[in-house]
Amino acid sequence: MTEPRLEVRPAAGATTAVALFCHGGTVASIEPPRERALSLVRMRTVEQFVSAAAADRGLTTCLLRYRVAGWNGMAADAHADVGWALDRIRAEHGDVPIVLVGHSMGGRAVLRAGGEPQVRAVCALAPWTPPGEPVAHLRGATVVILHGRGDRWVPAALSAEFAGRARDAGAHVARFTVAGGHSMIRRAHLWHTFVRDVVLAGAGLTPMRPDVAMALADQGVTVDL
């Protein structure tokens, strides 16, 4: 089994914050993710968009390349790889704010890591959150979720249930839904700008956009975009 690795787009100058992007995968597989997998291509596109908007503000972006394509039950391989990536980021950049962004399986992985040191916010896109997914570690964490209402791969009801339990556990949660499915292709620009805005605010580079700030303050309400 190979090591995970990071595709890094460095800040234009000194790094003042880091955003880690984690793509989707599958329930079970010990094969490496395919180079042209749609989940990887889409997340790279989002990461590049955010980097283009914020590299000159001190943001370094990293795209995590997993060892294997699957979650693989108790092994939770994607979550283990996120832990590896966070260790690398801390070793390289020290005590800077970190924002986690994940789609589908990657959303599950970053939510699992949401209580890690230096993580200032988690942005979960159509996250795969099966019933019983842990939430206690998210107490005090900032969690922003965006999910397509027509998602057939990971039904939006799963993230709604997760968001409710995370709020009850003490997390600060804002959940949004949008027309479209799982691939983030329909209304792609909305997905991109949403992630950009959450990352910049989580990194401390801009104020939180008003709709997200309002949703975080008004716990329990899902907002349709």
GROMACS .gro file of C-alpha atoms in nm:
model
  225
    1MET     CA    1   0.000   0.000   0.000
    2THR     CA    2   0.156   0.331  -0.105
    3GLU     CA    3   0.186   0.642   0.111
    4PRO     CA    4  -0.069   0.920   0.077
    5ARG     CA    5   0.058   1.238  -0.078
    6LEU     CA    6  -0.032   1.603  -0.109
    7GLU     CA    7  -0.065   1.819  -0.418
    8VAL     CA    8   0.034   2.162  -0.284
    9ARG     CA    9  -0.035   2.508  -0.423
   10PRO     CA   10   0.170   2.740  -0.204
   11ALA     CA   11   0.076   3.087  -0.095
   12ALA     CA   12   0.233   3.367  -0.296
   13GLY     CA   13   0.431   3.473   0.011
   14ALA     CA   14   0.440   3.349   0.367
   15THR     CA   15   0.172   3.094   0.453
   16THR     CA   16  -0.073   3.226   0.711
   17ALA     CA   17  -0.336   2.951   0.675
   18VAL     CA   18  -0.382   2.616   0.500
   19ALA     CA   19  -0.688   2.458   0.338
   20LEU     CA   20  -0.689   2.080   0.296
   21PHE     CA   21  -0.916   1.938   0.022
   22CYS     CA   22  -1.032   1.574   0.031
   23HIS     CA   23  -1.214   1.411  -0.260
   24GLY     CA   24  -1.471   1.134  -0.263
   25GLY     CA   25  -1.425   0.760  -0.295
   26THR     CA   26  -1.616   0.439  -0.244
   27VAL     CA   27  -1.740   0.218   0.036
   28ALA     CA   28  -1.476  -0.053  -0.002
   29SER     CA   29  -1.166  -0.072  -0.221
   30ILE     CA   30  -0.795  -0.123  -0.162
   31GLU     CA   31  -0.707  -0.005  -0.511
   32PRO     CA   32  -0.549   0.340  -0.552
   33PRO     CA   33  -0.789   0.614  -0.667
   34ARG     CA   34  -0.798   0.645  -1.044
   35GLU     CA   35  -0.612   0.946  -1.182
   36ARG     CA   36  -0.916   1.053  -1.383
   37ALA     CA   37  -1.182   0.971  -1.124
   38LEU     CA   38  -1.457   1.234  -1.139
   39SER     CA   39  -1.443   1.285  -0.762
   40LEU     CA   40  -1.073   1.370  -0.779
   41VAL     CA   41  -1.107   1.592  -1.087
   42ARG     CA   42  -1.396   1.787  -0.934
   43MET     CA   43  -1.221   1.845  -0.603
   44ARG     CA   44  -0.904   1.956  -0.777
   45THR     CA   45  -1.113   2.210  -0.970
   46VAL     CA   46  -1.259   2.346  -0.646
   47GLU     CA   47  -0.914   2.358  -0.484
   48GLN     CA   48  -0.767   2.544  -0.782
   49PHE     CA   49  -1.052   2.797  -0.771
   50VAL     CA   50  -0.990   2.868  -0.402
   51SER     CA   51  -0.615   2.889  -0.452
   52ALA     CA   52  -0.655   3.140  -0.735
   53ALA     CA   53  -0.870   3.356  -0.509
   54ALA     CA   54  -0.655   3.343  -0.199
   55ALA     CA   55  -0.292   3.247  -0.264
   56ASP     CA   56  -0.197   3.616  -0.258
   57ARG     CA   57  -0.358   3.645   0.087
   58GLY     CA   58  -0.131   3.386   0.242
   59LEU     CA   59  -0.342   3.073   0.185
   60THR     CA   60  -0.168   2.750   0.089
   61THR     CA   61  -0.400   2.481  -0.049
   62CYS     CA   62  -0.338   2.106  -0.040
   63LEU     CA   63  -0.524   1.830  -0.223
   64LEU     CA   64  -0.496   1.496  -0.046
   65ARG     CA   65  -0.424   1.191  -0.260
   66TYR     CA   66  -0.539   0.884  -0.067
   67ARG     CA   67  -0.354   0.555  -0.051
   68VAL     CA   68  -0.671   0.366  -0.147
   69ALA     CA   69  -1.006   0.458  -0.297
   70GLY     CA   70  -1.225   0.302  -0.026
   71TRP     CA   71  -1.331   0.388   0.327
   72ASN     CA   72  -1.303   0.020   0.417
   73GLY     CA   73  -1.511  -0.014   0.730
   74MET     CA   74  -1.333   0.010   1.062
   75ALA     CA   75  -1.005   0.092   0.884
   76ALA     CA   76  -1.153   0.431   0.787
   77ASP     CA   77  -0.861   0.471   0.548
   78ALA     CA   78  -0.957   0.818   0.423
   79HIS     CA   79  -0.974   0.948   0.780
   80ALA     CA   80  -0.635   0.797   0.855
   81ASP     CA   81  -0.494   0.975   0.551
   82VAL     CA   82  -0.641   1.307   0.667
   83GLY     CA   83  -0.459   1.257   0.997
   84TRP     CA   84  -0.136   1.196   0.806
   85ALA     CA   85  -0.194   1.514   0.603
   86LEU     CA   86  -0.261   1.725   0.912
   87ASP     CA   87   0.064   1.604   1.067
   88ARG     CA   88   0.250   1.703   0.751
   89ILE     CA   89   0.085   2.045   0.741
   90ARG     CA   90   0.171   2.117   1.105
   91ALA     CA   91   0.530   2.005   1.053
   92GLU     CA   92   0.567   2.229   0.749
   93HIS     CA   93   0.374   2.539   0.855
   94GLY     CA   94   0.355   2.535   1.233
   95ASP     CA   95   0.062   2.679   1.427
   96VAL     CA   96  -0.144   2.821   1.141
   97PRO     CA   97  -0.524   2.794   1.103
   98ILE     CA   98  -0.637   2.493   0.900
   99VAL     CA   99  -0.967   2.461   0.713
  100LEU     CA  100  -1.086   2.118   0.600
  101VAL     CA  101  -1.293   2.071   0.282
  102GLY     CA  102  -1.427   1.730   0.181
  103HIS     CA  103  -1.673   1.588  -0.069
  104SER     CA  104  -1.871   1.265  -0.019
  105MET     CA  105  -1.632   1.013   0.144
  106GLY     CA  106  -1.392   1.303   0.186
  107GLY     CA  107  -1.669   1.489   0.366
  108ARG     CA  108  -1.699   1.201   0.611
  109ALA     CA  109  -1.321   1.201   0.658
  110VAL     CA  110  -1.292   1.574   0.732
  111LEU     CA  111  -1.591   1.566   0.967
  112ARG     CA  112  -1.415   1.287   1.159
  113ALA     CA  113  -1.110   1.516   1.183
  114GLY     CA  114  -1.305   1.829   1.275
  115GLY     CA  115  -1.189   1.827   1.635
  116GLU     CA  116  -0.818   1.814   1.550
  117PRO     CA  117  -0.586   2.091   1.676
  118GLN     CA  118  -0.567   2.403   1.456
  119VAL     CA  119  -0.879   2.311   1.255
  120ARG     CA  120  -1.085   2.630   1.248
  121ALA     CA  121  -1.368   2.514   1.022
  122VAL     CA  122  -1.495   2.213   0.829
  123CYS     CA  123  -1.673   2.251   0.495
  124ALA     CA  124  -1.847   1.925   0.407
  125LEU     CA  125  -1.991   1.889   0.055
  126ALA     CA  126  -2.257   1.621   0.009
  127PRO     CA  127  -2.091   1.432   0.295
  128TRP     CA  128  -2.143   1.058   0.333
  129THR     CA  129  -2.253   1.042   0.696
  130PRO     CA  130  -2.412   0.705   0.773
  131PRO     CA  131  -2.639   0.674   1.077
  132GLY     CA  132  -2.433   0.661   1.392
  133GLU     CA  133  -2.139   0.859   1.252
  134PRO     CA  134  -1.955   1.011   1.554
  135VAL     CA  135  -2.030   1.371   1.651
  136ALA     CA  136  -1.911   1.417   2.010
  137HIS     CA  137  -1.563   1.529   1.899
  138LEU     CA  138  -1.719   1.826   1.712
  139ARG     CA  139  -1.821   2.011   2.027
  140GLY     CA  140  -1.726   2.375   1.973
  141ALA     CA  141  -1.627   2.316   1.609
  142THR     CA  142  -1.755   2.519   1.313
  143VAL     CA  143  -1.918   2.288   1.057
  144VAL     CA  144  -2.068   2.409   0.729
  145ILE     CA  145  -2.252   2.159   0.508
  146LEU     CA  146  -2.375   2.197   0.149
  147HIS     CA  147  -2.578   1.916  -0.008
  148GLY     CA  148  -2.768   1.872  -0.334
  149ARG     CA  149  -3.138   1.816  -0.278
  150GLY     CA  150  -3.152   1.566  -0.567
  151ASP     CA  151  -2.849   1.362  -0.456
  152ARG     CA  152  -2.914   0.995  -0.539
  153TRP     CA  153  -2.575   0.862  -0.426
  154VAL     CA  154  -2.572   1.015  -0.079
  155PRO     CA  155  -2.924   1.130   0.011
  156ALA     CA  156  -2.941   1.476   0.164
  157ALA     CA  157  -3.140   1.332   0.454
  158LEU     CA  158  -2.818   1.176   0.584
  159SER     CA  159  -2.643   1.510   0.634
  160ALA     CA  160  -2.960   1.658   0.783
  161GLU     CA  161  -2.966   1.384   1.048
  162PHE     CA  162  -2.593   1.426   1.109
  163ALA     CA  163  -2.623   1.804   1.140
  164GLY     CA  164  -2.895   1.769   1.402
  165ARG     CA  165  -2.689   1.532   1.614
  166ALA     CA  166  -2.377   1.747   1.576
  167ARG     CA  167  -2.570   2.053   1.698
  168ASP     CA  168  -2.697   1.856   1.995
  169ALA     CA  169  -2.336   1.764   2.071
  170GLY     CA  170  -2.235   2.130   2.082
  171ALA     CA  171  -2.104   2.195   1.731
  172HIS     CA  172  -2.175   2.522   1.551
  173VAL     CA  173  -2.348   2.397   1.236
  174ALA     CA  174  -2.477   2.571   0.923
  175ARG     CA  175  -2.644   2.347   0.665
  176PHE     CA  176  -2.745   2.449   0.313
  177THR     CA  177  -2.907   2.265   0.026
  178VAL     CA  178  -2.894   2.339  -0.345
  179ALA     CA  179  -3.065   2.207  -0.658
  180GLY     CA  180  -2.870   1.924  -0.817
  181GLY     CA  181  -2.710   1.592  -0.741
  182HIS     CA  182  -2.392   1.447  -0.601
  183SER     CA  183  -2.127   1.552  -0.853
  184MET     CA  184  -2.139   1.929  -0.783
  185ILE     CA  185  -2.160   1.992  -1.158
  186ARG     CA  186  -2.502   2.159  -1.169
  187ARG     CA  187  -2.456   2.519  -1.052
  188ALA     CA  188  -2.084   2.448  -1.021
  189HIS     CA  189  -1.997   2.814  -0.969
  190LEU     CA  190  -2.220   2.826  -0.662
  191TRP     CA  191  -2.035   2.529  -0.511
  192HIS     CA  192  -1.700   2.690  -0.589
  193THR     CA  193  -1.782   3.032  -0.446
  194PHE     CA  194  -1.947   2.879  -0.139
  195VAL     CA  195  -1.631   2.682  -0.059
  196ARG     CA  196  -1.410   2.983  -0.127
  197ASP     CA  197  -1.609   3.200   0.110
  198VAL     CA  198  -1.615   2.942   0.392
  199VAL     CA  199  -1.243   2.871   0.354
  200LEU     CA  200  -1.144   3.239   0.358
  201ALA     CA  201  -1.356   3.305   0.666
  202GLY     CA  202  -1.239   2.990   0.843
  203ALA     CA  203  -0.880   3.089   0.772
  204GLY     CA  204  -0.941   3.429   0.929
  205LEU     CA  205  -0.884   3.615   0.603
  206THR     CA  206  -1.236   3.758   0.561
  207PRO     CA  207  -1.554   3.784   0.766
  208MET     CA  208  -1.796   3.494   0.727
  209ARG     CA  209  -2.045   3.558   0.446
  210PRO     CA  210  -2.379   3.680   0.587
  211ASP     CA  211  -2.595   3.378   0.502
  212VAL     CA  212  -2.350   3.136   0.664
  213ALA     CA  213  -2.304   3.360   0.967
  214MET     CA  214  -2.680   3.383   1.009
  215ALA     CA  215  -2.724   3.006   0.974
  216LEU     CA  216  -2.450   2.943   1.232
  217ALA     CA  217  -2.629   3.178   1.473
  218ASP     CA  218  -2.973   3.029   1.401
  219GLN     CA  219  -2.899   2.667   1.491
  220GLY     CA  220  -3.137   2.408   1.350
  221VAL     CA  221  -3.240   2.579   1.026
  222THR     CA  222  -3.144   2.444   0.683
  223VAL     CA  223  -3.116   2.712   0.415
  224ASP     CA  224  -3.201   2.647   0.049
  225LEU     CA  225  -2.970   2.824  -0.195
   0.00000   0.00000   0.00000
